[in-house]
PDB file of C-alpha atoms in Angstrom:
ATOM      1  CA  UNK A   1     -16.464 -29.892   8.333  1.00 71.00           C
ATOM      2  CA  UNK A   2     -14.616 -28.457   5.345  1.00 80.00           C
ATOM      3  CA  UNK A   3     -14.273 -30.662   2.300  1.00 89.00           C
ATOM      4  CA  UNK A   4     -10.527 -30.026   2.227  1.00 93.00           C
ATOM      5  CA  UNK A   5      -8.432 -29.411   5.340  1.00 94.00           C
ATOM      6  CA  UNK A   6      -4.942 -27.969   5.231  1.00 94.00           C
ATOM      7  CA  UNK A   7      -2.770 -26.813   8.116  1.00 89.00           C
ATOM      8  CA  UNK A   8      -2.147 -23.087   7.563  1.00 86.00           C
ATOM      9  CA  UNK A   9       1.270 -23.161   9.211  1.00 87.00           C
ATOM     10  CA  UNK A  10       3.491 -21.226   9.135  1.00 92.00           C
ATOM     11  CA  UNK A  11       6.088 -23.932   8.638  1.00 95.00           C
ATOM     12  CA  UNK A  12       9.727 -22.893   8.918  1.00 96.00           C
ATOM     13  CA  UNK A  13      12.581 -25.241   8.019  1.00 96.00           C
ATOM     14  CA  UNK A  14      16.302 -24.811   7.317  1.00 97.00           C
ATOM     15  CA  UNK A  15      17.614 -24.806   3.769  1.00 97.00           C
ATOM     16  CA  UNK A  16      18.268 -28.296   2.468  1.00 97.00           C
ATOM     17  CA  UNK A  17      15.627 -29.960   4.644  1.00 97.00           C
ATOM     18  CA  UNK A  18      12.894 -32.220   3.306  1.00 97.00           C
ATOM     19  CA  UNK A  19       9.510 -30.548   3.563  1.00 97.00           C
ATOM     20  CA  UNK A  20       6.255 -32.438   3.933  1.00 97.00           C
ATOM     21  CA  UNK A  21       2.979 -30.674   3.208  1.00 97.00           C
ATOM     22  CA  UNK A  22      -0.354 -32.415   3.674  1.00 97.00           C
ATOM     23  CA  UNK A  23      -4.071 -32.174   3.100  1.00 97.00           C
ATOM     24  CA  UNK A  24      -6.978 -34.324   4.162  1.00 97.00           C
ATOM     25  CA  UNK A  25     -10.358 -34.461   2.541  1.00 96.00           C
ATOM     26  CA  UNK A  26     -13.785 -35.882   3.124  1.00 94.00           C
ATOM     27  CA  UNK A  27     -15.289 -36.300  -0.347  1.00 92.00           C
ATOM     28  CA  UNK A  28     -14.483 -39.724  -1.752  1.00 92.00           C
ATOM     29  CA  UNK A  29     -15.574 -38.528  -5.205  1.00 92.00           C
ATOM     30  CA  UNK A  30     -12.395 -36.497  -5.661  1.00 92.00           C
ATOM     31  CA  UNK A  31     -10.339 -37.995  -8.479  1.00 90.00           C
ATOM     32  CA  UNK A  32      -7.859 -35.297  -9.445  1.00 91.00           C
ATOM     33  CA  UNK A  33      -5.394 -33.861  -6.938  1.00 94.00           C
ATOM     34  CA  UNK A  34      -3.280 -30.769  -7.491  1.00 94.00           C
ATOM     35  CA  UNK A  35      -0.644 -28.729  -5.700  1.00 96.00           C
ATOM     36  CA  UNK A  36      -0.161 -25.042  -6.364  1.00 95.00           C
ATOM     37  CA  UNK A  37       2.524 -22.646  -5.183  1.00 96.00           C
ATOM     38  CA  UNK A  38       1.534 -19.056  -4.516  1.00 93.00           C
ATOM     39  CA  UNK A  39       4.034 -16.305  -3.867  1.00 93.00           C
ATOM     40  CA  UNK A  40       2.891 -13.258  -1.959  1.00 87.00           C
ATOM     41  CA  UNK A  41       0.540 -11.041  -3.986  1.00 83.00           C
ATOM     42  CA  UNK A  42       0.714 -13.358  -6.994  1.00 88.00           C
ATOM     43  CA  UNK A  43      -1.629 -15.865  -8.586  1.00 90.00           C
ATOM     44  CA  UNK A  44      -1.147 -19.588  -7.854  1.00 92.00           C
ATOM     45  CA  UNK A  45       1.201 -21.608 -10.046  1.00 91.00           C
ATOM     46  CA  UNK A  46       0.424 -25.232 -10.817  1.00 90.00           C
ATOM     47  CA  UNK A  47       3.187 -27.482  -9.490  1.00 93.00           C
ATOM     48  CA  UNK A  48       1.835 -30.974  -9.917  1.00 91.00           C
ATOM     49  CA  UNK A  49      -1.341 -32.896 -10.465  1.00 88.00           C
ATOM     50  CA  UNK A  50      -2.138 -36.558 -10.108  1.00 90.00           C
ATOM     51  CA  UNK A  51      -5.075 -38.722 -10.973  1.00 87.00           C
ATOM     52  CA  UNK A  52      -6.352 -41.172  -8.356  1.00 84.00           C
ATOM     53  CA  UNK A  53      -3.898 -42.816  -5.949  1.00 85.00           C
ATOM     54  CA  UNK A  54      -0.161 -43.160  -6.214  1.00 87.00           C
ATOM     55  CA  UNK A  55       3.021 -41.133  -6.423  1.00 92.00           C
ATOM     56  CA  UNK A  56       4.288 -38.658  -8.960  1.00 94.00           C
ATOM     57  CA  UNK A  57       7.752 -37.148  -9.013  1.00 95.00           C
ATOM     58  CA  UNK A  58       9.011 -34.028 -10.769  1.00 94.00           C
ATOM     59  CA  UNK A  59      12.504 -32.896  -9.903  1.00 96.00           C
ATOM     60  CA  UNK A  60      12.653 -32.061  -6.207  1.00 97.00           C
ATOM     61  CA  UNK A  61       8.877 -32.433  -5.814  1.00 97.00           C
ATOM     62  CA  UNK A  62       6.959 -35.623  -5.090  1.00 97.00           C
ATOM     63  CA  UNK A  63       3.185 -35.789  -4.785  1.00 96.00           C
ATOM     64  CA  UNK A  64       1.480 -38.686  -3.036  1.00 96.00           C
ATOM     65  CA  UNK A  65      -2.195 -39.572  -2.945  1.00 96.00           C
ATOM     66  CA  UNK A  66      -3.665 -42.107  -0.536  1.00 94.00           C
ATOM     67  CA  UNK A  67      -7.355 -42.341  -1.367  1.00 93.00           C
ATOM     68  CA  UNK A  68      -7.999 -45.005   1.255  1.00 93.00           C
ATOM     69  CA  UNK A  69      -6.950 -42.545   3.953  1.00 94.00           C
ATOM     70  CA  UNK A  70      -8.217 -39.468   2.063  1.00 95.00           C
ATOM     71  CA  UNK A  71      -4.792 -37.920   2.496  1.00 95.00           C
ATOM     72  CA  UNK A  72      -2.441 -36.241   0.031  1.00 97.00           C
ATOM     73  CA  UNK A  73       1.113 -35.030   0.485  1.00 97.00           C
ATOM     74  CA  UNK A  74       3.690 -32.922  -1.277  1.00 97.00           C
ATOM     75  CA  UNK A  75       7.346 -33.513  -0.488  1.00 97.00           C
ATOM     76  CA  UNK A  76      10.052 -31.021  -1.354  1.00 98.00           C
ATOM     77  CA  UNK A  77      13.622 -32.329  -1.276  1.00 97.00           C
ATOM     78  CA  UNK A  78      16.698 -30.148  -0.848  1.00 97.00           C
ATOM     79  CA  UNK A  79      14.505 -27.163  -0.017  1.00 97.00           C
ATOM     80  CA  UNK A  80      15.676 -23.743  -1.163  1.00 97.00           C
ATOM     81  CA  UNK A  81      14.856 -20.235   0.085  1.00 96.00           C
ATOM     82  CA  UNK A  82      13.092 -19.694  -3.252  1.00 96.00           C
ATOM     83  CA  UNK A  83      10.624 -22.403  -2.211  1.00 97.00           C
ATOM     84  CA  UNK A  84       9.286 -20.029   0.450  1.00 97.00           C
ATOM     85  CA  UNK A  85       5.662 -19.486  -0.512  1.00 96.00           C
ATOM     86  CA  UNK A  86       2.134 -20.603   0.301  1.00 95.00           C
ATOM     87  CA  UNK A  87       1.298 -24.060  -0.981  1.00 97.00           C
ATOM     88  CA  UNK A  88      -2.297 -24.831  -1.863  1.00 95.00           C
ATOM     89  CA  UNK A  89      -3.688 -28.289  -2.337  1.00 96.00           C
ATOM     90  CA  UNK A  90      -6.695 -28.691  -4.587  1.00 94.00           C
ATOM     91  CA  UNK A  91      -8.868 -31.532  -5.664  1.00 92.00           C
ATOM     92  CA  UNK A  92     -11.629 -32.062  -8.132  1.00 89.00           C
ATOM     93  CA  UNK A  93     -14.720 -34.125  -8.598  1.00 85.00           C
ATOM     94  CA  UNK A  94     -17.206 -32.023 -10.548  1.00 81.00           C
ATOM     95  CA  UNK A  95     -15.443 -28.803  -9.568  1.00 82.00           C
ATOM     96  CA  UNK A  96     -12.185 -27.848  -7.918  1.00 86.00           C
ATOM     97  CA  UNK A  97     -11.994 -27.241  -4.170  1.00 90.00           C
ATOM     98  CA  UNK A  98      -8.908 -25.572  -2.725  1.00 91.00           C
ATOM     99  CA  UNK A  99      -7.322 -25.973   0.655  1.00 93.00           C
ATOM    100  CA  UNK A 100      -6.621 -22.817   2.620  1.00 91.00           C
ATOM    101  CA  UNK A 101      -2.873 -23.074   1.991  1.00 94.00           C
ATOM    102  CA  UNK A 102       0.225 -23.697   4.112  1.00 96.00           C
ATOM    103  CA  UNK A 103       2.761 -20.894   4.469  1.00 95.00           C
ATOM    104  CA  UNK A 104       6.267 -22.289   4.109  1.00 97.00           C
ATOM    105  CA  UNK A 105       9.480 -20.456   4.953  1.00 97.00           C
ATOM    106  CA  UNK A 106      12.923 -21.866   4.142  1.00 97.00           C
ATOM    107  CA  UNK A 107      15.643 -20.378   6.323  1.00 95.00           C
ATOM    108  CA  UNK A 108      19.036 -19.861   4.603  1.00 93.00           C
TER     109      UNK A 108
ATOM    110  CA  UNK B  92       3.449 -23.305 -19.103  1.00 63.00           C
ATOM    111  CA  UNK B  93       0.533 -21.348 -20.440  1.00 71.00           C
ATOM    112  CA  UNK B  94       0.339 -17.642 -19.670  1.00 88.00           C
ATOM    113  CA  UNK B  95      -2.654 -15.763 -18.329  1.00 93.00           C
ATOM    114  CA  UNK B  96      -2.526 -12.034 -17.738  1.00 95.00           C
ATOM    115  CA  UNK B  97      -4.726  -9.756 -15.674  1.00 96.00           C
ATOM    116  CA  UNK B  98      -5.193  -6.036 -15.740  1.00 96.00           C
ATOM    117  CA  UNK B  99      -5.018  -3.971 -13.650  1.00 97.00           C
ATOM    118  CA  UNK B 100      -2.780  -5.569 -11.033  1.00 95.00           C
ATOM    119  CA  UNK B 101      -4.239  -3.353  -8.355  1.00 96.00           C
ATOM    120  CA  UNK B 102      -6.937  -0.728  -8.125  1.00 97.00           C
ATOM    121  CA  UNK B 103      -8.219   1.656  -5.482  1.00 97.00           C
ATOM    122  CA  UNK B 104     -11.672   3.104  -5.958  1.00 96.00           C
ATOM    123  CA  UNK B 105     -14.342   4.974  -4.075  1.00 97.00           C
ATOM    124  CA  UNK B 106     -17.395   3.236  -2.720  1.00 97.00           C
ATOM    125  CA  UNK B 107     -20.203   3.171  -5.267  1.00 97.00           C
ATOM    126  CA  UNK B 108     -18.032   3.121  -8.379  1.00 97.00           C
ATOM    127  CA  UNK B 109     -17.609   0.207 -10.788  1.00 97.00           C
ATOM    128  CA  UNK B 110     -14.343  -1.536 -11.523  1.00 97.00           C
ATOM    129  CA  UNK B 111     -13.522  -3.685 -14.550  1.00 98.00           C
ATOM    130  CA  UNK B 112     -10.865  -6.408 -14.415  1.00 98.00           C
ATOM    131  CA  UNK B 113      -9.574  -8.055 -17.589  1.00 97.00           C
ATOM    132  CA  UNK B 114      -8.278 -11.593 -17.900  1.00 96.00           C
ATOM    133  CA  UNK B 115      -6.456 -12.696 -21.032  1.00 95.00           C
ATOM    134  CA  UNK B 116      -5.023 -16.022 -22.131  1.00 92.00           C
ATOM    135  CA  UNK B 117      -1.902 -15.007 -24.039  1.00 91.00           C
ATOM    136  CA  UNK B 118      -0.805 -18.137 -25.847  1.00 86.00           C
ATOM    137  CA  UNK B 119      -3.863 -20.340 -25.979  1.00 86.00           C
ATOM    138  CA  UNK B 120      -7.601 -20.079 -26.488  1.00 89.00           C
ATOM    139  CA  UNK B 121      -9.958 -20.563 -23.599  1.00 89.00           C
ATOM    140  CA  UNK B 122     -13.659 -21.148 -24.093  1.00 90.00           C
ATOM    141  CA  UNK B 123     -13.935 -21.247 -20.320  1.00 92.00           C
ATOM    142  CA  UNK B 124     -12.314 -19.072 -17.687  1.00 94.00           C
ATOM    143  CA  UNK B 125     -12.776 -19.019 -13.940  1.00 94.00           C
ATOM    144  CA  UNK B 126     -12.998 -16.112 -11.553  1.00 96.00           C
ATOM    145  CA  UNK B 127     -11.896 -16.514  -7.939  1.00 96.00           C
ATOM    146  CA  UNK B 128     -11.782 -14.301  -4.894  1.00 96.00           C
ATOM    147  CA  UNK B 129      -9.230 -14.722  -2.148  1.00 92.00           C
ATOM    148  CA  UNK B 130      -9.353 -12.996   1.217  1.00 88.00           C
ATOM    149  CA  UNK B 131      -6.154 -12.704   3.297  1.00 83.00           C
ATOM    150  CA  UNK B 132      -4.941 -16.056   4.615  1.00 78.00           C
ATOM    151  CA  UNK B 133      -7.966 -17.788   3.138  1.00 82.00           C
ATOM    152  CA  UNK B 134      -8.487 -20.187   0.303  1.00 85.00           C
ATOM    153  CA  UNK B 135      -9.458 -19.418  -3.246  1.00 90.00           C
ATOM    154  CA  UNK B 136     -13.220 -19.241  -3.587  1.00 92.00           C
ATOM    155  CA  UNK B 137     -14.688 -19.828  -7.023  1.00 92.00           C
ATOM    156  CA  UNK B 138     -17.087 -17.025  -7.905  1.00 95.00           C
ATOM    157  CA  UNK B 139     -18.139 -17.907 -11.408  1.00 95.00           C
ATOM    158  CA  UNK B 140     -17.319 -19.743 -14.594  1.00 93.00           C
ATOM    159  CA  UNK B 141     -17.073 -17.549 -17.659  1.00 94.00           C
ATOM    160  CA  UNK B 142     -18.193 -19.133 -20.929  1.00 91.00           C
ATOM    161  CA  UNK B 143     -17.340 -17.729 -24.338  1.00 90.00           C
ATOM    162  CA  UNK B 144     -20.496 -16.963 -26.253  1.00 88.00           C
ATOM    163  CA  UNK B 145     -22.909 -17.696 -23.438  1.00 89.00           C
ATOM    164  CA  UNK B 146     -23.854 -16.585 -19.945  1.00 92.00           C
ATOM    165  CA  UNK B 147     -21.554 -17.070 -17.024  1.00 94.00           C
ATOM    166  CA  UNK B 148     -22.333 -19.650 -14.369  1.00 94.00           C
ATOM    167  CA  UNK B 149     -22.284 -18.213 -10.860  1.00 96.00           C
ATOM    168  CA  UNK B 150     -21.584 -20.083  -7.649  1.00 94.00           C
ATOM    169  CA  UNK B 151     -24.145 -20.095  -4.901  1.00 93.00           C
ATOM    170  CA  UNK B 152     -24.161 -16.864  -2.940  1.00 93.00           C
ATOM    171  CA  UNK B 153     -22.469 -14.775  -5.648  1.00 95.00           C
ATOM    172  CA  UNK B 154     -24.636 -11.914  -6.912  1.00 94.00           C
ATOM    173  CA  UNK B 155     -24.691 -12.014 -10.697  1.00 94.00           C
ATOM    174  CA  UNK B 156     -25.945  -8.436 -10.920  1.00 95.00           C
ATOM    175  CA  UNK B 157     -23.060  -7.214  -8.834  1.00 96.00           C
ATOM    176  CA  UNK B 158     -20.292  -9.201 -10.470  1.00 97.00           C
ATOM    177  CA  UNK B 159     -20.844  -8.894 -14.205  1.00 97.00           C
ATOM    178  CA  UNK B 160     -18.887 -11.281 -16.385  1.00 96.00           C
ATOM    179  CA  UNK B 161     -18.412 -10.989 -20.118  1.00 93.00           C
ATOM    180  CA  UNK B 162     -16.425 -13.526 -22.130  1.00 93.00           C
ATOM    181  CA  UNK B 163     -15.966 -11.445 -25.253  1.00 86.00           C
ATOM    182  CA  UNK B 164     -13.578 -13.691 -27.164  1.00 91.00           C
ATOM    183  CA  UNK B 165     -11.611 -16.906 -26.873  1.00 91.00           C
ATOM    184  CA  UNK B 166      -8.810 -15.033 -25.114  1.00 93.00           C
ATOM    185  CA  UNK B 167     -10.596 -12.398 -23.026  1.00 95.00           C
ATOM    186  CA  UNK B 168     -12.946 -12.440 -20.070  1.00 96.00           C
ATOM    187  CA  UNK B 169     -13.862  -9.410 -17.976  1.00 97.00           C
ATOM    188  CA  UNK B 170     -15.218  -9.115 -14.449  1.00 97.00           C
ATOM    189  CA  UNK B 171     -16.949  -5.882 -13.517  1.00 97.00           C
ATOM    190  CA  UNK B 172     -17.588  -5.197  -9.857  1.00 97.00           C
ATOM    191  CA  UNK B 173     -20.567  -2.835  -9.913  1.00 97.00           C
ATOM    192  CA  UNK B 174     -21.295  -0.319  -7.159  1.00 97.00           C
ATOM    193  CA  UNK B 175     -18.295  -1.521  -5.211  1.00 97.00           C
ATOM    194  CA  UNK B 176     -18.337  -1.385  -1.413  1.00 96.00           C
ATOM    195  CA  UNK B 177     -15.522  -1.808   1.116  1.00 96.00           C
ATOM    196  CA  UNK B 178     -16.533  -5.435   1.736  1.00 95.00           C
ATOM    197  CA  UNK B 179     -15.731  -6.141  -1.940  1.00 96.00           C
ATOM    198  CA  UNK B 180     -12.083  -5.379  -1.235  1.00 96.00           C
ATOM    199  CA  UNK B 181     -10.216  -8.575  -2.019  1.00 96.00           C
ATOM    200  CA  UNK B 182      -7.750 -10.297  -4.316  1.00 95.00           C
ATOM    201  CA  UNK B 183      -9.481 -11.341  -7.547  1.00 97.00           C
ATOM    202  CA  UNK B 184      -7.816 -14.016  -9.632  1.00 96.00           C
ATOM    203  CA  UNK B 185      -8.814 -15.495 -12.957  1.00 96.00           C
ATOM    204  CA  UNK B 186      -7.715 -18.746 -14.460  1.00 93.00           C
ATOM    205  CA  UNK B 187      -8.043 -20.606 -17.734  1.00 91.00           C
ATOM    206  CA  UNK B 188      -7.804 -24.346 -18.251  1.00 86.00           C
ATOM    207  CA  UNK B 189      -5.209 -25.364 -20.787  1.00 75.00           C
ATOM    208  CA  UNK B 190      -6.523 -28.009 -23.118  1.00 69.00           C
ATOM    209  CA  UNK B 191      -9.925 -27.714 -21.522  1.00 62.00           C
ATOM    210  CA  UNK B 192      -8.904 -29.606 -18.391  1.00 68.00           C
ATOM    211  CA  UNK B 193      -9.663 -27.957 -15.060  1.00 66.00           C
ATOM    212  CA  UNK B 194      -6.791 -29.879 -13.477  1.00 66.00           C
ATOM    213  CA  UNK B 195      -4.316 -27.877 -15.510  1.00 76.00           C
ATOM    214  CA  UNK B 196      -5.782 -24.441 -15.119  1.00 84.00           C
ATOM    215  CA  UNK B 197      -3.339 -21.586 -15.241  1.00 89.00           C
ATOM    216  CA  UNK B 198      -3.860 -18.574 -13.050  1.00 92.00           C
ATOM    217  CA  UNK B 199      -3.408 -14.925 -13.740  1.00 94.00           C
ATOM    218  CA  UNK B 200      -1.305 -12.795 -11.390  1.00 94.00           C
ATOM    219  CA  UNK B 201      -4.380 -11.445  -9.642  1.00 95.00           C
ATOM    220  CA  UNK B 202      -5.926  -8.024  -9.119  1.00 97.00           C
ATOM    221  CA  UNK B 203      -5.953  -6.450  -5.705  1.00 96.00           C
ATOM    222  CA  UNK B 204      -9.047  -4.296  -5.204  1.00 97.00           C
ATOM    223  CA  UNK B 205      -9.357  -1.800  -2.400  1.00 97.00           C
ATOM    224  CA  UNK B 206     -12.653   0.036  -2.049  1.00 97.00           C
ATOM    225  CA  UNK B 207     -12.548   3.093   0.170  1.00 96.00           C
TER     226      UNK B 207
END
């Protein structure tokens, strides 16, 4: 079993829809949780990070961490075609482990 | 956010040659940098941690003699793929933690290596 599981998609939604991206994990030692956006042939870009459980909001993006369920989510409101990318979750205990990424496509 | 650059952005080389990839932090100093490899549709895999002024720390299964890392200054780390083979073809990405925190590491744009 992988330490971090992420549905690879692809996920296709119409412009303006709310997008929900998720990861599950098995290591209860993870304390820091991150979401990265990666455009094709580019390096990942840090979107959000949270410490321990709870919600964090930044503009159209909301990150949620549920440590009891070992489940994290990223919500994107009012999705735009420019949000089309691969989204990677990541989490850290002693070192960072990345999910395999979910490919997201926003249809105009 | 912080800016990390990589050079070259892509390289094609013949099997058996060596390739050097540079990673620079442009607006902050980084005593530590990370080198990752990413195969198509797969996750980022940490190869090694580059430490300024000391030896790099390699992850299990990564050959230190094949992937030479030199952290020459507080803003520059280099990865040299020695005697490259077609199976080394991949997307190599470096990152540097801003403020020393791994949670806020900033990635370079990546280097695509193709070994013929």
